[in-house]
Amino acid sequence: MSDGFVLGGGGNFSSLCPHGIEWIWYGLGECAQDGRDIASVVLGLLSIVCFMVSSLPQYYSSCKTGNMDSALSIWFLLFWLAGDSCNLIGSFLADQLPLQKYTAVYYILADLLMLSMYYYYKLKHRASRASNSALLNAVSMLCLLGITSSLISLPRSALEDQMPMRFKARALLAVEEDSGSVQPFDTKEIIGFVIGSISSVLYLCSRLPQMYTNFQRKSTEGVSFFLFALVILGNTTYGISVLVKNPDPGQGEASYIIHHLPWLIGSLGTLSLDLIISVQFMVYSKSPGDSADGDGDEETAALLHN
C-alpha cells in the first residue's frame, strides 16, 4: 500500500480497478467491482462490528452477577486468547489490511480485559482450591509473555511492504493476477498459513472447556448469552464474506477455498460449537439453579423461547 492509499506500483484506481467502488478502494484497499465483492465487504465490516461489541454483554453480566470466575472456564479464556494471538501474528505475516490488523489488536486487548476481570473475581472470591491455581497461573503468564513478546517483535516492515502491480486483497495467501495456477508460497506465507491453522484449532478447542463447565454446573449463570450470540453472528457473516468474494484474477474457486480453509474452519467450525452452547442456554435456563438467578436469566430465557 503506497502513499495516498493508491495500491500497486505506479498504477491508480481507474487502471487497477476500472469498475470498482472508489471509497472501498481508498478506504479498505479492496477492489469491489460487482455485487459479490460489495456483499463481501459489507459482511466483513458487519462481522468486525459484531466481534468488537461481543465482549460488552459479558462485562456487564460479570459486574452484575459477580461470579465470572465460576461461570467461565479459564481454559476457554486462555484458548481464546491464544487463538487471537495466532490470528494477530498471522495477520501481520500474511500482510492483511490495516483495518484487520487493528481489529486483531483489539481482540487481544478485549481478551486481556476479560482475563483481568476473571482473576479479579477469582481473588475476590478466594476459595481453598489452590491445587490447580499454580498451573493455571503459569499458563496465563506464559500466554501474556508470549503475546507481549510477539507484539514487540512483529516486524514493522509488515505494515509497509509494497506489492508491485497488484492490490492487497483480504486473502491471507495471495496469487499472482496473471497466473492461471496457484503460485508456490514463500516462507512468510507458509508460516502465516500454519499459524492461521493453529489459530483455528485453538478457537475450536476453546469452546470445549466452556461446554464442559456449563454441563458440570448444569447452569449458564454468569455467562452472557449475547456474548455467544454476537460471536455466532460475527462468525457467520465472516464466513459468508469469504465465500461470496470473487477469487483473484487467474485463481479458481477451488484454489481460493483451499487458501482460505483454515480461517473458514476457524469461523464456521466454532459456529457449530457456539450453537451447542446456545442449546445449553435453552436447556439450563429451566433448571432450578438458574431459576433463582434473577432478572438476567429470566430475560435470557424469554429471549430464547420467543
Coordinates of C-alpha atoms in Angstrom, one line a residue:
M1 CA 0.0 0.0 0.0
S2 CA 1.7 3.2 -1.2
D3 CA 1.3 6.8 -0.2
G4 CA -2.2 8.2 -0.6
F5 CA -3.7 4.7 -0.4
V6 CA -3.1 4.1 -4.1
L7 CA -2.4 0.4 -4.4
G8 CA 0.1 -1.2 -6.7
G9 CA 3.3 0.2 -8.2
G10 CA 2.6 3.4 -10.4
G11 CA -1.0 2.4 -11.0
N12 CA -4.1 4.2 -10.0
F13 CA -7.7 3.5 -9.2
S14 CA -9.0 3.8 -12.8
S15 CA -6.4 1.4 -14.2
L16 CA -6.2 -1.2 -11.5
C17 CA -9.9 -1.3 -10.5
P18 CA -11.7 0.1 -13.5
H19 CA -15.3 -0.7 -12.5
G20 CA -14.7 -0.7 -8.7
I21 CA -16.2 1.5 -5.9
E22 CA -13.9 4.3 -5.0
W23 CA -14.5 4.5 -1.3
I24 CA -13.9 0.8 -0.8
W25 CA -10.7 1.1 -2.9
Y26 CA -9.2 4.0 -1.0
G27 CA -10.7 3.2 2.4
L28 CA -10.2 -0.6 2.6
G29 CA -7.8 -1.4 -0.2
E30 CA -10.3 -3.7 -1.9
C31 CA -11.4 -3.8 -5.5
A32 CA -15.1 -4.3 -5.3
Q33 CA -16.4 -4.5 -8.9
D34 CA -19.7 -6.4 -8.6
G35 CA -22.4 -7.5 -6.2
R36 CA -20.3 -10.3 -4.8
D37 CA -17.4 -8.1 -3.9
I38 CA -19.7 -5.5 -2.3
A39 CA -21.5 -8.1 -0.3
S40 CA -18.2 -9.5 0.9
V41 CA -17.1 -6.0 2.1
V42 CA -20.3 -5.2 3.8
L43 CA -20.5 -8.6 5.6
G44 CA -16.8 -8.3 6.5
L45 CA -17.4 -4.9 8.2
L46 CA -20.5 -6.3 9.9
S47 CA -18.5 -9.2 11.3
I48 CA -15.9 -6.8 12.7
V49 CA -18.6 -4.8 14.5
C50 CA -20.1 -8.0 15.9
F51 CA -16.7 -9.2 17.3
M52 CA -15.9 -5.7 18.7
V53 CA -19.1 -5.5 20.7
S54 CA -19.4 -9.2 21.6
S55 CA -17.4 -8.8 24.9
L56 CA -19.5 -6.0 26.2
P57 CA -22.5 -8.1 27.4
Q58 CA -20.1 -10.4 29.3
Y59 CA -18.5 -7.5 31.0
Y60 CA -22.0 -6.3 32.1
S61 CA -23.1 -9.8 33.2
S62 CA -19.9 -10.3 35.2
C63 CA -20.3 -7.0 37.0
K64 CA -23.9 -7.8 37.7
T65 CA -23.6 -11.4 39.0
G66 CA -20.0 -11.2 40.3
N67 CA -19.4 -14.9 39.6
M68 CA -17.3 -14.7 36.5
D69 CA -14.6 -17.0 38.0
S70 CA -17.1 -19.9 38.3
A71 CA -19.2 -19.1 35.3
L72 CA -16.5 -19.0 32.6
S73 CA -13.9 -21.7 32.1
I74 CA -10.3 -20.3 32.5
W75 CA -9.3 -22.7 29.7
F76 CA -12.0 -21.2 27.4
L77 CA -10.4 -17.7 28.0
L78 CA -6.8 -19.0 27.6
F79 CA -7.5 -20.9 24.4
W80 CA -9.4 -17.9 23.0
L81 CA -6.6 -15.6 23.9
A82 CA -4.1 -18.0 22.3
G83 CA -6.2 -18.2 19.1
D84 CA -6.5 -14.4 18.9
S85 CA -2.7 -14.2 19.4
C86 CA -2.0 -16.5 16.5
N87 CA -4.6 -14.6 14.4
L88 CA -2.7 -11.4 15.2
I89 CA 0.7 -12.8 14.3
G90 CA -0.7 -14.4 11.1
S91 CA -2.4 -11.2 10.0
F92 CA 1.0 -9.4 10.1
L93 CA 2.9 -12.2 8.5
A94 CA 0.3 -12.5 5.7
D95 CA 0.1 -8.8 5.1
Q96 CA -3.6 -8.3 5.8
L97 CA -5.2 -4.9 5.5
P98 CA -4.6 -2.3 8.3
L99 CA -8.2 -2.5 9.4
Q100 CA -7.9 -6.2 10.0
K101 CA -4.6 -5.7 11.9
Y102 CA -6.1 -3.1 14.2
T103 CA -9.1 -5.3 14.8
A104 CA -6.8 -8.2 15.7
V105 CA -5.0 -5.9 18.2
Y106 CA -8.5 -5.0 19.7
Y107 CA -9.3 -8.8 20.1
I108 CA -6.1 -9.2 22.2
L109 CA -7.0 -6.1 24.4
A110 CA -10.5 -7.4 24.9
D111 CA -9.2 -10.9 25.9
L112 CA -6.8 -9.4 28.3
L113 CA -9.5 -7.3 29.9
M114 CA -11.7 -10.3 30.3
L115 CA -8.9 -12.3 31.8
S116 CA -8.2 -9.4 34.2
M117 CA -11.9 -9.5 35.3
Y118 CA -11.7 -13.2 35.7
Y119 CA -8.7 -13.0 38.1
Y120 CA -10.3 -10.0 39.9
Y121 CA -13.3 -12.1 40.8
K122 CA -11.2 -15.1 41.5
L123 CA -9.2 -13.2 44.0
K124 CA -12.3 -11.6 45.4
H125 CA -13.9 -15.0 46.0
R126 CA -10.8 -16.7 47.1
A127 CA -11.6 -20.3 47.7
S128 CA -9.5 -23.1 49.1
R129 CA -8.8 -24.7 45.7
A130 CA -5.2 -23.8 45.2
S131 CA -4.1 -27.1 43.7
N132 CA -5.0 -26.1 40.1
S133 CA -4.2 -22.4 40.5
A134 CA -0.4 -22.7 40.2
L135 CA -0.7 -24.5 36.8
L136 CA -3.3 -22.0 35.6
N137 CA -1.4 -19.0 36.7
A138 CA 1.7 -20.4 35.0
V139 CA -0.1 -21.0 31.7
S140 CA -1.7 -17.5 31.9
M141 CA 1.7 -15.9 32.5
L142 CA 3.2 -17.8 29.5
C143 CA 0.4 -16.6 27.3
L144 CA 0.8 -13.0 28.4
L145 CA 4.6 -13.1 28.0
G146 CA 4.2 -14.7 24.6
I147 CA 1.7 -12.0 23.5
T148 CA 3.9 -9.2 24.7
S149 CA 7.0 -10.6 23.0
S150 CA 5.1 -11.1 19.7
L151 CA 3.7 -7.6 19.7
I152 CA 7.2 -6.2 20.3
S153 CA 8.9 -8.4 17.8
L154 CA 6.4 -8.1 15.0
P155 CA 8.4 -6.6 12.1
R156 CA 7.3 -3.0 11.3
S157 CA 8.1 -3.8 7.7
A158 CA 5.0 -6.0 7.6
L159 CA 2.9 -2.8 7.6
E160 CA 5.0 -1.1 5.0
D161 CA 5.6 -3.8 2.4
Q162 CA 4.5 -3.0 -1.1
M163 CA 3.1 -5.4 -3.6
P164 CA 4.0 -4.1 -7.0
M165 CA 1.4 -4.1 -9.8
R166 CA -1.3 -5.8 -7.7
F167 CA -3.6 -4.7 -4.9
K168 CA -3.6 -6.4 -1.5
A169 CA -6.7 -8.5 -1.1
R170 CA -8.1 -9.7 2.2
A171 CA -7.0 -13.2 1.2
L172 CA -4.3 -14.3 3.6
L173 CA -2.5 -16.1 0.8
A174 CA -2.2 -14.2 -2.4
V175 CA -1.6 -15.4 -6.0
E176 CA -0.3 -13.5 -9.0
E177 CA -3.0 -11.9 -11.1
D178 CA -1.7 -13.1 -14.4
S179 CA -1.3 -16.7 -13.4
G180 CA -3.8 -19.4 -14.1
S181 CA -2.5 -21.6 -11.3
V182 CA -1.6 -21.1 -7.7
Q183 CA 1.9 -19.8 -7.3
P184 CA 4.2 -21.5 -4.7
F185 CA 4.0 -20.0 -1.3
D186 CA 7.1 -18.2 0.0
T187 CA 8.3 -18.9 3.5
K188 CA 6.4 -15.9 5.1
E189 CA 3.1 -17.1 3.5
I190 CA 3.7 -20.7 4.7
I191 CA 4.3 -19.5 8.2
G192 CA 1.2 -17.4 8.1
F193 CA -0.9 -20.3 6.8
V194 CA 0.4 -22.6 9.6
I195 CA -0.2 -20.0 12.3
G196 CA -3.7 -19.5 10.9
S197 CA -4.3 -23.2 11.1
I198 CA -3.1 -23.3 14.7
S199 CA -5.4 -20.3 15.4
S200 CA -8.4 -22.3 14.1
V201 CA -7.6 -25.3 16.2
L202 CA -7.3 -23.1 19.3
Y203 CA -10.6 -21.4 18.6
L204 CA -12.3 -24.9 18.3
C205 CA -10.6 -26.1 21.5
S206 CA -11.6 -23.0 23.4
R207 CA -15.3 -24.0 23.3
L208 CA -14.9 -27.4 24.8
P209 CA -13.9 -26.4 28.3
Q210 CA -16.8 -23.9 28.5
M211 CA -19.3 -26.6 27.3
Y212 CA -17.9 -28.9 30.0
T213 CA -18.2 -26.2 32.7
N214 CA -21.8 -25.5 31.7
F215 CA -22.6 -29.2 31.8
Q216 CA -20.8 -29.7 35.1
R217 CA -22.6 -26.8 36.8
K218 CA -25.9 -27.6 35.0
S219 CA -26.2 -23.8 34.7
T220 CA -25.2 -20.9 32.5
E221 CA -25.5 -18.3 35.2
G222 CA -22.9 -15.6 34.9
V223 CA -22.3 -16.4 31.2
S224 CA -23.8 -13.8 28.8
F225 CA -25.9 -15.3 26.1
F226 CA -25.3 -12.2 24.0
L227 CA -21.5 -12.9 24.0
F228 CA -22.1 -16.1 22.1
A229 CA -25.0 -14.7 20.0
L230 CA -22.8 -11.9 18.7
V231 CA -19.9 -14.2 18.1
I232 CA -22.2 -16.5 16.2
L233 CA -23.4 -13.6 14.1
G234 CA -19.8 -12.4 13.6
N235 CA -18.5 -15.9 12.5
T236 CA -21.5 -16.3 10.2
T237 CA -21.0 -13.0 8.4
Y238 CA -17.2 -13.5 8.3
G239 CA -17.5 -17.0 6.8
I240 CA -20.1 -15.8 4.2
S241 CA -18.0 -12.8 3.3
V242 CA -15.1 -15.0 2.5
L243 CA -17.2 -17.5 0.5
V244 CA -19.0 -14.8 -1.6
K245 CA -15.9 -12.9 -2.6
N246 CA -14.7 -13.2 -6.1
P247 CA -11.3 -15.0 -6.4
D248 CA -8.4 -13.0 -7.6
P249 CA -8.0 -12.9 -11.4
G250 CA -6.4 -16.2 -12.6
Q251 CA -7.4 -18.0 -9.4
G252 CA -10.1 -20.7 -9.5
E253 CA -12.9 -21.1 -6.9
A254 CA -11.4 -24.4 -5.6
S255 CA -7.9 -22.8 -5.1
Y256 CA -9.5 -19.8 -3.4
I257 CA -11.3 -22.0 -0.9
I258 CA -8.2 -24.1 -0.2
H259 CA -6.2 -20.9 0.5
H260 CA -8.9 -19.7 3.0
L261 CA -9.6 -23.1 4.5
P262 CA -8.0 -22.6 7.9
W263 CA -9.9 -19.4 8.5
L264 CA -13.2 -20.9 7.2
I265 CA -12.8 -23.8 9.6
G266 CA -12.0 -21.3 12.4
S267 CA -15.1 -19.3 11.8
L268 CA -17.7 -21.9 10.6
G269 CA -16.3 -24.7 12.9
T270 CA -16.6 -22.6 16.0
L271 CA -20.1 -21.5 14.8
S272 CA -21.3 -25.1 15.2
L273 CA -19.9 -25.3 18.8
D274 CA -21.3 -22.0 19.7
L275 CA -24.7 -23.2 18.6
I276 CA -24.3 -26.2 21.0
I277 CA -23.6 -23.7 23.8
S278 CA -26.7 -21.8 22.8
V279 CA -28.7 -25.1 23.3
Q280 CA -27.2 -25.3 26.8
F281 CA -28.6 -21.9 27.5
M282 CA -32.0 -23.1 26.4
V283 CA -31.7 -26.4 28.5
Y284 CA -30.2 -24.9 31.7
S285 CA -32.5 -21.8 31.7
K286 CA -35.2 -24.1 33.0
S287 CA -33.0 -25.7 35.7
P288 CA -33.6 -24.9 39.4
G289 CA -30.1 -23.4 39.8
D290 CA -30.8 -20.8 37.2
S291 CA -34.4 -20.0 38.3
A292 CA -33.0 -18.3 41.4
D293 CA -30.7 -16.1 39.4
G294 CA -33.0 -13.2 39.0
D295 CA -33.9 -10.9 36.1
G296 CA -30.9 -11.5 33.9
D297 CA -31.6 -15.2 33.3
E298 CA -35.3 -14.6 33.0
E299 CA -34.6 -12.2 30.2
T300 CA -32.3 -14.7 28.5
A301 CA -34.9 -17.4 28.9
A302 CA -37.6 -15.2 27.5
L303 CA -35.4 -14.3 24.5
L304 CA -34.5 -17.9 23.7
H305 CA -38.1 -19.1 23.9
N306 CA -39.6 -16.3 21.7

